[in-house]
Amino acid sequence: MTPFNSDQLRTFLAIADAGSVTAGARRINRSQSATSLQIRQLEAAVGKPLFHRHGRGIMLTPVGERLLPVARKVSQTMDAALAELRDEGMRGRLRIGVTDNHRHSSLTSIIADFTALHPDVELEVYCAFGAGFDAALKTGRLDLAIYEVPEPDRRDEVLREDSLIWMCSSERDIASEEIMPVALFDRDCWWREAALSGLEEAGRRYRIVFTSESTLGVRAAAGAGIAAALFARQQDTSGLTPVRGLDIRQKSFLVLRKAQAAQNATADAMCDAIRNAF
């Protein structure tokens, strides 16, 4: 039986989490050719392919899906063992704010991996509008926050740059309606102002038919054909289609912002984990 090693498993995890060989190679600071070689070696050991191409990226095969939790557990166990042997175990509490449209994204796996590696760190994760995060960071109620801003601050680390787009259900031709029904976020979210100002600039007549405090609510309204709504291009908008003739030039930046008081190894380690993932 051909053996495989933990280094190959880490490469496999990097590609699976990133969604492509190129992005996975960047995560582990290796060339694309070296990364591909390790995957070929791992597939030779397993005896079956672990990925298949899908559009511009890759997807796990059924065998790859079975290997994923095993690879993650092996990597976490080895990291935790090494930290314990080096007496690098971290302790304390870390409070993280995350906007609700990211709670089901790769941030979930980042937090899970961090918890497995540092089980003695108490994590408190708050999913809410990003509008209150800056104040919470200044007052010490949060240590770190990951959220969308219209313009990054000098304190911010930009994780992703995106642009906003109007979307609606593919089952309803909202673009042809004289008065466009729209679904908006609550007044605390700056996307609401971006949506309204964009409609005004475009000279588009509209009526607000749905307001929600969560991405899930706005997404449900658009998916049900109730209204058009504003989304980031990189969000999951399956089943939705762009509203014809309605463009918006507003950018959105996903940033990592750290409280000035959070100057410790635990916060730094979490920042590194988030930074590496993006």
mmCIF file of C-alpha atoms in Angstrom:
data_model
loop_
_atom_site.group_PDB
_atom_site.id
_atom_site.type_symbol
_atom_site.label_atom_id
_atom_site.label_comp_id
_atom_site.label_asym_id
_atom_site.label_seq_id
_atom_site.Cartn_x
_atom_site.Cartn_y
_atom_site.Cartn_z
ATOM 1 C CA MET A 1 0.000 0.000 0.000
ATOM 2 C CA THR A 2 1.436 3.412 -1.035
ATOM 3 C CA PRO A 3 1.509 5.714 2.016
ATOM 4 C CA PHE A 4 0.616 9.392 2.074
ATOM 5 C CA ASN A 5 1.815 12.042 4.485
ATOM 6 C CA SER A 6 0.453 14.990 6.426
ATOM 7 C CA ASP A 7 2.057 17.479 4.038
ATOM 8 C CA GLN A 8 0.000 16.063 1.177
ATOM 9 C CA LEU A 9 -3.127 16.246 3.344
ATOM 10 C CA ARG A 10 -2.473 19.916 4.126
ATOM 11 C CA THR A 11 -2.097 20.633 0.412
ATOM 12 C CA PHE A 12 -5.354 18.782 -0.235
ATOM 13 C CA LEU A 13 -7.104 20.883 2.435
ATOM 14 C CA ALA A 14 -5.730 24.148 1.041
ATOM 15 C CA ILE A 15 -7.080 23.384 -2.435
ATOM 16 C CA ALA A 16 -10.419 22.120 -1.145
ATOM 17 C CA ASP A 17 -10.955 25.237 0.976
ATOM 18 C CA ALA A 18 -9.743 27.670 -1.702
ATOM 19 C CA GLY A 19 -11.669 26.091 -4.578
ATOM 20 C CA SER A 20 -8.763 25.992 -7.036
ATOM 21 C CA VAL A 21 -5.193 24.726 -7.314
ATOM 22 C CA THR A 22 -3.856 28.242 -7.920
ATOM 23 C CA ALA A 23 -5.529 29.740 -4.833
ATOM 24 C CA GLY A 24 -4.600 26.692 -2.760
ATOM 25 C CA ALA A 25 -0.950 27.021 -3.765
ATOM 26 C CA ARG A 26 -0.948 30.648 -2.635
ATOM 27 C CA ARG A 27 -2.296 29.622 0.773
ATOM 28 C CA ILE A 28 0.586 27.248 1.431
ATOM 29 C CA ASN A 29 3.229 29.422 -0.302
ATOM 30 C CA ARG A 30 4.111 26.823 -2.932
ATOM 31 C CA SER A 31 4.312 26.895 -6.696
ATOM 32 C CA GLN A 32 1.333 25.598 -8.646
ATOM 33 C CA SER A 33 3.419 22.790 -10.147
ATOM 34 C CA ALA A 34 4.645 21.609 -6.716
ATOM 35 C CA THR A 35 1.075 21.740 -5.391
ATOM 36 C CA SER A 36 -0.267 19.746 -8.344
ATOM 37 C CA LEU A 37 2.479 17.164 -7.879
ATOM 38 C CA GLN A 38 1.516 16.603 -4.252
ATOM 39 C CA ILE A 39 -2.130 16.090 -5.233
ATOM 40 C CA ARG A 40 -1.113 13.582 -7.928
ATOM 41 C CA GLN A 41 0.951 11.709 -5.346
ATOM 42 C CA LEU A 42 -1.955 11.705 -2.902
ATOM 43 C CA GLU A 43 -4.369 10.496 -5.593
ATOM 44 C CA ALA A 44 -1.893 7.753 -6.528
ATOM 45 C CA ALA A 45 -1.822 6.629 -2.892
ATOM 46 C CA VAL A 46 -5.618 6.688 -2.618
ATOM 47 C CA GLY A 47 -6.047 5.083 -6.021
ATOM 48 C CA LYS A 48 -8.845 7.413 -7.117
ATOM 49 C CA PRO A 49 -9.204 11.070 -8.170
ATOM 50 C CA LEU A 50 -9.976 13.548 -5.388
ATOM 51 C CA PHE A 51 -11.037 16.535 -7.531
ATOM 52 C CA HIS A 52 -12.789 17.182 -10.809
ATOM 53 C CA ARG A 53 -12.861 20.454 -12.725
ATOM 54 C CA HIS A 54 -15.961 22.628 -12.497
ATOM 55 C CA GLY A 55 -16.031 25.853 -14.518
ATOM 56 C CA ARG A 56 -12.997 27.882 -13.488
ATOM 57 C CA GLY A 57 -12.474 25.957 -10.275
ATOM 58 C CA ILE A 58 -12.557 22.424 -8.935
ATOM 59 C CA MET A 59 -14.926 20.319 -6.861
ATOM 60 C CA LEU A 60 -14.362 17.337 -4.614
ATOM 61 C CA THR A 61 -15.184 13.900 -5.934
ATOM 62 C CA PRO A 62 -17.119 11.533 -3.628
ATOM 63 C CA VAL A 63 -13.767 10.090 -2.522
ATOM 64 C CA GLY A 64 -12.472 13.607 -1.880
ATOM 65 C CA GLU A 65 -15.544 14.357 0.247
ATOM 66 C CA ARG A 66 -14.784 11.285 2.358
ATOM 67 C CA LEU A 67 -11.137 12.263 2.749
ATOM 68 C CA LEU A 68 -11.869 15.888 3.730
ATOM 69 C CA PRO A 69 -12.892 15.349 7.394
ATOM 70 C CA VAL A 70 -10.076 12.832 7.853
ATOM 71 C CA ALA A 71 -7.485 15.257 6.501
ATOM 72 C CA ARG A 72 -8.828 18.086 8.645
ATOM 73 C CA LYS A 73 -8.780 15.962 11.799
ATOM 74 C CA VAL A 74 -5.228 14.700 11.146
ATOM 75 C CA SER A 75 -3.930 18.258 10.540
ATOM 76 C CA GLN A 76 -5.675 19.644 13.626
ATOM 77 C CA THR A 77 -4.394 16.799 15.816
ATOM 78 C CA MET A 78 -0.818 17.269 14.649
ATOM 79 C CA ASP A 79 -0.951 21.063 15.102
ATOM 80 C CA ALA A 80 -2.415 20.737 18.582
ATOM 81 C CA ALA A 81 0.165 18.123 19.573
ATOM 82 C CA LEU A 82 3.028 20.292 18.318
ATOM 83 C CA ALA A 83 1.700 23.354 20.167
ATOM 84 C CA GLU A 84 1.435 21.324 23.376
ATOM 85 C CA LEU A 85 4.947 19.907 23.026
ATOM 86 C CA ARG A 86 6.300 23.413 22.455
ATOM 87 C CA ASP A 87 4.220 24.700 25.353
ATOM 88 C CA GLU A 88 2.587 27.199 22.985
ATOM 89 C CA GLY A 89 -0.968 26.586 24.124
ATOM 90 C CA MET A 90 -2.991 29.797 24.169
ATOM 91 C CA ARG A 91 -5.560 30.810 26.733
ATOM 92 C CA GLY A 92 -7.964 33.641 27.283
ATOM 93 C CA ARG A 93 -11.065 34.971 25.571
ATOM 94 C CA LEU A 94 -11.534 36.386 22.094
ATOM 95 C CA ARG A 95 -14.668 38.248 20.976
ATOM 96 C CA ILE A 96 -15.268 38.373 17.230
ATOM 97 C CA GLY A 97 -17.922 40.256 15.277
ATOM 98 C CA VAL A 98 -19.022 38.866 11.897
ATOM 99 C CA THR A 99 -21.705 40.267 9.595
ATOM 100 C CA ASP A 100 -24.518 37.784 9.112
ATOM 101 C CA ASN A 101 -23.898 37.296 5.383
ATOM 102 C CA HIS A 102 -20.554 35.644 6.265
ATOM 103 C CA ARG A 103 -21.571 33.352 9.091
ATOM 104 C CA HIS A 104 -21.975 30.354 6.733
ATOM 105 C CA SER A 105 -18.825 31.059 4.722
ATOM 106 C CA SER A 106 -15.223 29.960 5.114
ATOM 107 C CA LEU A 107 -15.098 31.936 8.376
ATOM 108 C CA THR A 108 -16.959 29.043 9.996
ATOM 109 C CA SER A 109 -14.183 26.598 9.136
ATOM 110 C CA ILE A 110 -11.525 29.142 10.198
ATOM 111 C CA ILE A 111 -13.075 29.418 13.644
ATOM 112 C CA ALA A 112 -13.477 25.638 13.883
ATOM 113 C CA ASP A 113 -9.821 25.083 12.967
ATOM 114 C CA PHE A 114 -8.672 27.716 15.469
ATOM 115 C CA THR A 115 -10.745 26.121 18.241
ATOM 116 C CA ALA A 116 -9.279 22.691 17.509
ATOM 117 C CA LEU A 117 -5.752 24.102 17.618
ATOM 118 C CA HIS A 118 -6.312 26.280 20.697
ATOM 119 C CA PRO A 119 -9.012 24.535 22.765
ATOM 120 C CA ASP A 120 -8.289 26.637 25.870
ATOM 121 C CA VAL A 121 -9.235 29.888 24.121
ATOM 122 C CA GLU A 122 -12.828 30.916 24.781
ATOM 123 C CA LEU A 123 -14.358 32.284 21.581
ATOM 124 C CA GLU A 124 -17.446 34.501 21.503
ATOM 125 C CA VAL A 125 -18.727 35.100 17.969
ATOM 126 C CA TYR A 126 -21.381 37.753 17.333
ATOM 127 C CA CYS A 127 -23.324 37.763 14.061
ATOM 128 C CA ALA A 128 -24.982 41.129 13.496
ATOM 129 C CA PHE A 129 -25.004 44.242 11.340
ATOM 130 C CA GLY A 130 -21.555 45.708 10.900
ATOM 131 C CA ALA A 131 -22.832 49.195 11.731
ATOM 132 C CA GLY A 132 -22.142 48.748 15.449
ATOM 133 C CA PHE A 133 -18.834 46.937 15.148
ATOM 134 C CA ASP A 134 -16.593 49.999 15.038
ATOM 135 C CA ALA A 135 -18.061 51.348 18.282
ATOM 136 C CA ALA A 136 -17.793 47.893 19.877
ATOM 137 C CA LEU A 137 -14.110 47.719 18.931
ATOM 138 C CA LYS A 138 -13.442 51.156 20.408
ATOM 139 C CA THR A 139 -15.205 50.369 23.694
ATOM 140 C CA GLY A 140 -13.575 46.938 24.044
ATOM 141 C CA ARG A 141 -16.748 44.893 23.585
ATOM 142 C CA LEU A 142 -15.135 43.256 20.533
ATOM 143 C CA ASP A 143 -11.519 42.286 19.874
ATOM 144 C CA LEU A 144 -11.834 41.650 16.136
ATOM 145 C CA ALA A 145 -14.478 42.275 13.496
ATOM 146 C CA ILE A 146 -14.968 41.111 9.910
ATOM 147 C CA TYR A 147 -17.491 43.202 8.013
ATOM 148 C CA GLU A 148 -18.321 45.163 4.869
ATOM 149 C CA VAL A 149 -17.467 48.849 4.535
ATOM 150 C CA PRO A 150 -17.913 51.298 1.627
ATOM 151 C CA GLU A 151 -14.321 52.517 2.003
ATOM 152 C CA PRO A 152 -11.540 50.853 4.026
ATOM 153 C CA ASP A 153 -9.960 52.753 6.890
ATOM 154 C CA ARG A 154 -6.183 52.935 7.426
ATOM 155 C CA ARG A 155 -6.678 50.501 10.338
ATOM 156 C CA ASP A 156 -8.342 47.921 8.116
ATOM 157 C CA GLU A 157 -6.905 44.895 6.432
ATOM 158 C CA VAL A 158 -8.858 44.370 3.210
ATOM 159 C CA LEU A 159 -9.767 40.706 2.819
ATOM 160 C CA ARG A 160 -11.808 41.079 -0.357
ATOM 161 C CA GLU A 161 -12.934 43.819 -2.712
ATOM 162 C CA ASP A 162 -16.347 43.435 -4.295
ATOM 163 C CA SER A 163 -18.985 45.443 -6.134
ATOM 164 C CA LEU A 164 -22.730 45.654 -5.562
ATOM 165 C CA ILE A 165 -25.354 44.517 -8.055
ATOM 166 C CA TRP A 166 -29.155 44.519 -8.230
ATOM 167 C CA MET A 167 -30.595 40.995 -8.460
ATOM 168 C CA CYS A 168 -34.086 39.548 -8.731
ATOM 169 C CA SER A 169 -35.793 36.220 -9.279
ATOM 170 C CA SER A 170 -35.357 34.747 -12.739
ATOM 171 C CA GLU A 171 -39.100 33.958 -12.595
ATOM 172 C CA ARG A 172 -40.158 37.633 -12.587
ATOM 173 C CA ASP A 173 -39.215 40.335 -15.096
ATOM 174 C CA ILE A 174 -38.862 43.139 -12.577
ATOM 175 C CA ALA A 175 -36.776 45.241 -14.982
ATOM 176 C CA SER A 176 -39.815 45.819 -17.207
ATOM 177 C CA GLU A 177 -42.048 47.058 -14.376
ATOM 178 C CA GLU A 178 -42.690 50.789 -14.240
ATOM 179 C CA ILE A 179 -42.274 50.958 -10.467
ATOM 180 C CA MET A 180 -39.673 48.523 -9.213
ATOM 181 C CA PRO A 181 -40.413 46.700 -5.930
ATOM 182 C CA VAL A 182 -37.294 46.563 -3.770
ATOM 183 C CA ALA A 183 -36.177 44.703 -0.653
ATOM 184 C CA LEU A 184 -33.803 46.614 1.594
ATOM 185 C CA PHE A 185 -31.765 46.086 4.704
ATOM 186 C CA ASP A 186 -32.584 47.841 7.957
ATOM 187 C CA ARG A 187 -31.569 51.502 8.352
ATOM 188 C CA ASP A 188 -28.432 50.502 10.277
ATOM 189 C CA CYS A 189 -26.891 48.968 7.142
ATOM 190 C CA TRP A 190 -25.047 51.275 4.721
ATOM 191 C CA TRP A 191 -26.145 49.060 1.809
ATOM 192 C CA ARG A 192 -29.620 50.556 2.251
ATOM 193 C CA GLU A 193 -28.353 54.059 1.532
ATOM 194 C CA ALA A 194 -26.259 52.745 -1.360
ATOM 195 C CA ALA A 195 -29.368 51.104 -2.831
ATOM 196 C CA LEU A 196 -31.577 54.185 -2.509
ATOM 197 C CA SER A 197 -28.965 56.636 -3.800
ATOM 198 C CA GLY A 198 -28.247 54.341 -6.748
ATOM 199 C CA LEU A 199 -31.922 54.208 -7.665
ATOM 200 C CA GLU A 200 -32.202 57.992 -7.428
ATOM 201 C CA GLU A 201 -29.129 58.511 -9.633
ATOM 202 C CA ALA A 202 -30.539 56.084 -12.208
ATOM 203 C CA GLY A 203 -33.887 57.907 -12.180
ATOM 204 C CA ARG A 204 -35.611 54.600 -11.397
ATOM 205 C CA ARG A 205 -39.013 54.714 -9.737
ATOM 206 C CA TYR A 206 -39.335 52.255 -6.889
ATOM 207 C CA ARG A 207 -41.356 51.258 -3.846
ATOM 208 C CA ILE A 208 -40.035 49.548 -0.726
ATOM 209 C CA VAL A 209 -42.027 46.355 -0.187
ATOM 210 C CA PHE A 210 -39.721 44.449 2.166
ATOM 211 C CA THR A 211 -37.243 45.372 4.903
ATOM 212 C CA SER A 212 -35.117 42.936 6.878
ATOM 213 C CA GLU A 213 -32.359 42.982 9.469
ATOM 214 C CA SER A 214 -30.680 39.938 7.934
ATOM 215 C CA THR A 215 -29.203 38.827 4.633
ATOM 216 C CA LEU A 216 -31.329 35.690 4.864
ATOM 217 C CA GLY A 217 -34.518 37.769 4.853
ATOM 218 C CA VAL A 218 -33.512 39.948 1.889
ATOM 219 C CA ARG A 219 -32.278 36.870 0.006
ATOM 220 C CA ALA A 220 -35.594 35.101 0.623
ATOM 221 C CA ALA A 221 -37.597 38.088 -0.634
ATOM 222 C CA ALA A 222 -35.585 38.297 -3.852
ATOM 223 C CA GLY A 223 -35.705 34.527 -4.385
ATOM 224 C CA ALA A 224 -39.476 34.455 -3.920
ATOM 225 C CA GLY A 225 -39.928 37.097 -6.629
ATOM 226 C CA ILE A 226 -41.282 39.678 -4.197
ATOM 227 C CA ALA A 227 -38.678 42.310 -5.008
ATOM 228 C CA ALA A 228 -35.242 43.154 -6.379
ATOM 229 C CA ALA A 229 -32.412 43.482 -3.874
ATOM 230 C CA LEU A 230 -28.815 44.603 -3.692
ATOM 231 C CA PHE A 231 -26.115 41.946 -3.266
ATOM 232 C CA ALA A 232 -22.358 41.663 -3.507
ATOM 233 C CA ARG A 233 -21.267 39.953 -6.710
ATOM 234 C CA GLN A 234 -19.364 37.273 -4.813
ATOM 235 C CA GLN A 235 -22.334 36.346 -2.628
ATOM 236 C CA ASP A 236 -24.326 33.194 -3.298
ATOM 237 C CA THR A 237 -27.038 34.447 -5.670
ATOM 238 C CA SER A 238 -28.005 31.129 -7.260
ATOM 239 C CA GLY A 239 -31.509 31.309 -8.710
ATOM 240 C CA LEU A 240 -31.272 35.090 -9.114
ATOM 241 C CA THR A 241 -30.530 37.167 -12.190
ATOM 242 C CA PRO A 242 -29.196 40.737 -12.589
ATOM 243 C CA VAL A 243 -31.790 43.471 -13.092
ATOM 244 C CA ARG A 244 -31.360 44.652 -16.682
ATOM 245 C CA GLY A 245 -30.338 48.251 -17.234
ATOM 246 C CA LEU A 246 -29.673 49.005 -13.581
ATOM 247 C CA ASP A 247 -26.002 49.355 -12.727
ATOM 248 C CA ILE A 248 -24.472 50.607 -9.506
ATOM 249 C CA ARG A 249 -20.890 51.795 -9.147
ATOM 250 C CA GLN A 250 -20.648 51.239 -5.404
ATOM 251 C CA LYS A 251 -17.783 49.088 -4.139
ATOM 252 C CA SER A 252 -17.909 47.003 -0.996
ATOM 253 C CA PHE A 253 -14.833 45.970 0.980
ATOM 254 C CA LEU A 254 -14.725 43.023 3.372
ATOM 255 C CA VAL A 255 -12.269 44.114 6.047
ATOM 256 C CA LEU A 256 -10.636 42.760 9.168
ATOM 257 C CA ARG A 257 -10.477 45.411 11.879
ATOM 258 C CA LYS A 258 -8.736 44.886 15.198
ATOM 259 C CA ALA A 259 -9.381 46.706 18.480
ATOM 260 C CA GLN A 260 -6.479 48.845 19.636
ATOM 261 C CA ALA A 261 -6.583 47.099 23.007
ATOM 262 C CA ALA A 262 -6.382 43.607 21.441
ATOM 263 C CA GLN A 263 -2.589 43.444 21.360
ATOM 264 C CA ASN A 264 -1.950 39.834 22.322
ATOM 265 C CA ALA A 265 -0.795 36.561 20.819
ATOM 266 C CA THR A 266 -4.315 35.096 20.749
ATOM 267 C CA ALA A 267 -5.728 37.947 18.674
ATOM 268 C CA ASP A 268 -2.682 37.867 16.405
ATOM 269 C CA ALA A 269 -3.102 34.122 15.835
ATOM 270 C CA MET A 270 -6.761 34.548 14.867
ATOM 271 C CA CYS A 271 -5.857 37.431 12.536
ATOM 272 C CA ASP A 272 -3.243 35.202 10.891
ATOM 273 C CA ALA A 273 -5.799 32.415 10.393
ATOM 274 C CA ILE A 274 -8.312 34.790 8.800
ATOM 275 C CA ARG A 275 -5.656 36.507 6.695
ATOM 276 C CA ASN A 276 -4.280 33.229 5.375
ATOM 277 C CA ALA A 277 -7.745 31.991 4.431
ATOM 278 C CA PHE A 278 -8.371 35.039 2.269
#
